[in-house]
Amino acid sequence: MRSALPRDAVLLGFDFGTRRIGVAVGNTLTESARPLCIVAAEPVDARFAKLGELIRDWQPAALVVGRPLHADGNPNDTTPKCERFARQLGGRFGLPVAMVDERYSSVAGDAGEPGNDAEAAATILRQYLSGG
């Protein structure tokens, strides 16, 4: 999908969690990403209302969602929920959605600390932008 994007496309990245979703914004021209905000995962209607506001504000060309996996590459308990979230994003907002392996983004962002979910999303987005 990356090759189909404009040279200067804005992207939003997401670190999905059952309590919080970290959000980051990035750009294909600079191949950079930065933390943007954290959105409460529940209630679902409020989650998608807030994500809709962010999408309207930033006008991204595509969305990137981190896919949680065990260290050996096998799915974990959150993987199917995250994949469903990615499908819902694409369906609700009509944008292409890419998923990237996020095994090491939580370590980089020290996830578990509420403020770091957005940093984990930025790590996921940087990984996507660098072709990883």
PDB file of C-alpha atoms in Angstrom:
ATOM      1  CA  MET A   1       0.000   0.000   0.000  1.00  0.00           C
ATOM      2  CA  ARG A   2       2.839   2.422   0.782  1.00  0.00           C
ATOM      3  CA  SER A   3       3.874   2.699  -2.865  1.00  0.00           C
ATOM      4  CA  ALA A   4       0.339   3.737  -3.794  1.00  0.00           C
ATOM      5  CA  LEU A   5       0.404   6.725  -1.437  1.00  0.00           C
ATOM      6  CA  PRO A   6       1.215  10.276  -2.528  1.00  0.00           C
ATOM      7  CA  ARG A   7       4.782  11.375  -1.873  1.00  0.00           C
ATOM      8  CA  ASP A   8       3.618  13.814   0.830  1.00  0.00           C
ATOM      9  CA  ALA A   9       0.750  11.860   2.417  1.00  0.00           C
ATOM     10  CA  VAL A  10      -0.363  12.312   6.013  1.00  0.00           C
ATOM     11  CA  LEU A  11      -0.919   9.064   7.931  1.00  0.00           C
ATOM     12  CA  LEU A  12      -2.457   8.276  11.285  1.00  0.00           C
ATOM     13  CA  GLY A  13      -1.056   5.395  13.315  1.00  0.00           C
ATOM     14  CA  PHE A  14      -2.765   3.475  16.096  1.00  0.00           C
ATOM     15  CA  ASP A  15      -1.595   1.381  19.025  1.00  0.00           C
ATOM     16  CA  PHE A  16      -4.777  -0.547  19.863  1.00  0.00           C
ATOM     17  CA  GLY A  17      -5.530  -1.558  23.420  1.00  0.00           C
ATOM     18  CA  THR A  18      -8.681  -2.706  25.148  1.00  0.00           C
ATOM     19  CA  ARG A  19      -8.558   0.320  27.494  1.00  0.00           C
ATOM     20  CA  ARG A  20      -6.704   2.954  25.445  1.00  0.00           C
ATOM     21  CA  ILE A  21      -5.731   3.579  21.853  1.00  0.00           C
ATOM     22  CA  GLY A  22      -2.587   5.544  21.200  1.00  0.00           C
ATOM     23  CA  VAL A  23      -2.696   7.773  18.126  1.00  0.00           C
ATOM     24  CA  ALA A  24       0.204   9.250  16.153  1.00  0.00           C
ATOM     25  CA  VAL A  25       0.500  11.362  13.028  1.00  0.00           C
ATOM     26  CA  GLY A  26       3.150  10.983  10.367  1.00  0.00           C
ATOM     27  CA  ASN A  27       4.133  12.018   6.877  1.00  0.00           C
ATOM     28  CA  THR A  28       5.497   9.992   3.974  1.00  0.00           C
ATOM     29  CA  LEU A  29       7.648  12.862   2.693  1.00  0.00           C
ATOM     30  CA  THR A  30       9.683  13.223   5.879  1.00  0.00           C
ATOM     31  CA  GLU A  31       9.137   9.608   6.984  1.00  0.00           C
ATOM     32  CA  SER A  32       8.580  10.963  10.468  1.00  0.00           C
ATOM     33  CA  ALA A  33       5.890  10.386  13.073  1.00  0.00           C
ATOM     34  CA  ARG A  34       5.022  11.918  16.407  1.00  0.00           C
ATOM     35  CA  PRO A  35       2.608  11.062  19.217  1.00  0.00           C
ATOM     36  CA  LEU A  36      -0.735  12.816  18.880  1.00  0.00           C
ATOM     37  CA  CYS A  37      -3.141  11.714  21.617  1.00  0.00           C
ATOM     38  CA  ILE A  38      -4.757   8.856  23.486  1.00  0.00           C
ATOM     39  CA  VAL A  39      -8.375   7.832  22.933  1.00  0.00           C
ATOM     40  CA  ALA A  40     -10.404   5.794  25.418  1.00  0.00           C
ATOM     41  CA  ALA A  41     -11.286   2.423  23.870  1.00  0.00           C
ATOM     42  CA  GLU A  42     -14.699   2.312  25.545  1.00  0.00           C
ATOM     43  CA  PRO A  43     -17.457   3.154  24.935  1.00  0.00           C
ATOM     44  CA  VAL A  44     -17.116   2.148  21.305  1.00  0.00           C
ATOM     45  CA  ASP A  45     -19.390   4.901  19.946  1.00  0.00           C
ATOM     46  CA  ALA A  46     -17.336   7.588  21.707  1.00  0.00           C
ATOM     47  CA  ARG A  47     -14.118   5.945  20.463  1.00  0.00           C
ATOM     48  CA  PHE A  48     -15.164   6.131  16.842  1.00  0.00           C
ATOM     49  CA  ALA A  49     -16.598   9.641  17.261  1.00  0.00           C
ATOM     50  CA  LYS A  50     -13.200  10.864  18.525  1.00  0.00           C
ATOM     51  CA  LEU A  51     -11.312   8.955  15.820  1.00  0.00           C
ATOM     52  CA  GLY A  52     -13.670  10.467  13.244  1.00  0.00           C
ATOM     53  CA  GLU A  53     -12.784  13.957  14.505  1.00  0.00           C
ATOM     54  CA  LEU A  54      -9.080  13.189  14.189  1.00  0.00           C
ATOM     55  CA  ILE A  55      -9.539  11.844  10.673  1.00  0.00           C
ATOM     56  CA  ARG A  56     -11.523  14.935   9.652  1.00  0.00           C
ATOM     57  CA  ASP A  57      -8.896  17.228  11.193  1.00  0.00           C
ATOM     58  CA  TRP A  58      -5.811  15.510   9.747  1.00  0.00           C
ATOM     59  CA  GLN A  59      -7.256  14.212   6.434  1.00  0.00           C
ATOM     60  CA  PRO A  60      -4.943  11.161   6.297  1.00  0.00           C
ATOM     61  CA  ALA A  61      -4.395   9.241   3.074  1.00  0.00           C
ATOM     62  CA  ALA A  62      -4.171   5.980   5.030  1.00  0.00           C
ATOM     63  CA  LEU A  63      -4.260   4.495   8.512  1.00  0.00           C
ATOM     64  CA  VAL A  64      -1.697   2.196  10.126  1.00  0.00           C
ATOM     65  CA  VAL A  65      -2.549  -0.168  12.983  1.00  0.00           C
ATOM     66  CA  GLY A  66      -0.042  -2.150  15.002  1.00  0.00           C
ATOM     67  CA  ARG A  67      -0.761  -5.894  15.077  1.00  0.00           C
ATOM     68  CA  PRO A  68       0.054  -7.361  18.496  1.00  0.00           C
ATOM     69  CA  LEU A  69       1.840 -10.717  18.379  1.00  0.00           C
ATOM     70  CA  HIS A  70       3.757 -12.942  20.772  1.00  0.00           C
ATOM     71  CA  ALA A  71       7.549 -12.771  20.527  1.00  0.00           C
ATOM     72  CA  ASP A  72       7.493 -15.924  18.351  1.00  0.00           C
ATOM     73  CA  GLY A  73       5.161 -14.225  15.834  1.00  0.00           C
ATOM     74  CA  ASN A  74       1.998 -16.079  16.834  1.00  0.00           C
ATOM     75  CA  PRO A  75      -1.231 -14.164  17.564  1.00  0.00           C
ATOM     76  CA  ASN A  76      -2.030 -13.300  21.169  1.00  0.00           C
ATOM     77  CA  ASP A  77      -5.390 -12.701  22.874  1.00  0.00           C
ATOM     78  CA  THR A  78      -5.550  -9.095  21.634  1.00  0.00           C
ATOM     79  CA  THR A  79      -4.677  -9.856  17.992  1.00  0.00           C
ATOM     80  CA  PRO A  80      -8.253 -10.678  16.797  1.00  0.00           C
ATOM     81  CA  LYS A  81      -9.668  -7.607  18.593  1.00  0.00           C
ATOM     82  CA  CYS A  82      -7.032  -5.419  16.984  1.00  0.00           C
ATOM     83  CA  GLU A  83      -7.671  -6.882  13.530  1.00  0.00           C
ATOM     84  CA  ARG A  84     -11.389  -6.227  14.014  1.00  0.00           C
ATOM     85  CA  PHE A  85     -10.591  -2.633  15.021  1.00  0.00           C
ATOM     86  CA  ALA A  86      -8.545  -2.219  11.826  1.00  0.00           C
ATOM     87  CA  ARG A  87     -11.408  -3.569   9.685  1.00  0.00           C
ATOM     88  CA  GLN A  88     -13.846  -1.229  11.452  1.00  0.00           C
ATOM     89  CA  LEU A  89     -11.592   1.758  10.794  1.00  0.00           C
ATOM     90  CA  GLY A  90     -11.446   0.958   7.088  1.00  0.00           C
ATOM     91  CA  GLY A  91     -15.175   0.307   6.871  1.00  0.00           C
ATOM     92  CA  ARG A  92     -16.290   3.374   8.824  1.00  0.00           C
ATOM     93  CA  PHE A  93     -13.929   5.890   7.279  1.00  0.00           C
ATOM     94  CA  GLY A  94     -13.324   4.475   3.794  1.00  0.00           C
ATOM     95  CA  LEU A  95      -9.558   4.690   4.070  1.00  0.00           C
ATOM     96  CA  PRO A  96      -6.909   2.069   3.368  1.00  0.00           C
ATOM     97  CA  VAL A  97      -5.619   0.420   6.534  1.00  0.00           C
ATOM     98  CA  ALA A  98      -2.230  -1.271   6.845  1.00  0.00           C
ATOM     99  CA  MET A  99      -1.256  -3.475   9.747  1.00  0.00           C
ATOM    100  CA  VAL A 100       2.327  -3.782  10.962  1.00  0.00           C
ATOM    101  CA  ASP A 101       4.007  -6.057  13.471  1.00  0.00           C
ATOM    102  CA  GLU A 102       4.067  -4.181  16.749  1.00  0.00           C
ATOM    103  CA  ARG A 103       5.993  -6.693  18.855  1.00  0.00           C
ATOM    104  CA  TYR A 104       8.677  -4.196  19.792  1.00  0.00           C
ATOM    105  CA  SER A 105       6.722  -0.928  19.765  1.00  0.00           C
ATOM    106  CA  SER A 106       5.375  -1.443  23.279  1.00  0.00           C
ATOM    107  CA  VAL A 107       8.886  -1.967  24.581  1.00  0.00           C
ATOM    108  CA  ALA A 108      10.056   1.157  22.762  1.00  0.00           C
ATOM    109  CA  GLY A 109       7.133   3.173  24.078  1.00  0.00           C
ATOM    110  CA  ASP A 110       7.182   1.510  27.519  1.00  0.00           C
ATOM    111  CA  ALA A 111       3.492   0.676  27.126  1.00  0.00           C
ATOM    112  CA  GLY A 112       1.563   0.178  30.292  1.00  0.00           C
ATOM    113  CA  GLU A 113       2.151   3.790  31.153  1.00  0.00           C
ATOM    114  CA  PRO A 114      -0.920   5.659  29.883  1.00  0.00           C
ATOM    115  CA  GLY A 115       1.054   8.532  28.341  1.00  0.00           C
ATOM    116  CA  ASN A 116       3.177   6.155  26.304  1.00  0.00           C
ATOM    117  CA  ASP A 117       0.409   4.618  24.180  1.00  0.00           C
ATOM    118  CA  ALA A 118       0.705   7.535  21.751  1.00  0.00           C
ATOM    119  CA  GLU A 119       4.498   7.086  21.645  1.00  0.00           C
ATOM    120  CA  ALA A 120       3.973   3.387  20.850  1.00  0.00           C
ATOM    121  CA  ALA A 121       1.653   4.477  18.004  1.00  0.00           C
ATOM    122  CA  ALA A 122       4.411   6.778  16.715  1.00  0.00           C
ATOM    123  CA  THR A 123       6.877   3.876  16.844  1.00  0.00           C
ATOM    124  CA  ILE A 124       4.440   1.716  14.859  1.00  0.00           C
ATOM    125  CA  LEU A 125       4.003   4.480  12.287  1.00  0.00           C
ATOM    126  CA  ARG A 126       7.775   5.053  11.987  1.00  0.00           C
ATOM    127  CA  GLN A 127       8.247   1.335  11.430  1.00  0.00           C
ATOM    128  CA  TYR A 128       5.677   1.417   8.626  1.00  0.00           C
ATOM    129  CA  LEU A 129       7.236   4.514   7.062  1.00  0.00           C
ATOM    130  CA  SER A 130      10.678   2.947   7.085  1.00  0.00           C
ATOM    131  CA  GLY A 131       9.319  -0.097   5.274  1.00  0.00           C
ATOM    132  CA  GLY A 132       9.559  -2.411   8.270  1.00  0.00           C
TER     133      GLY A 132
END
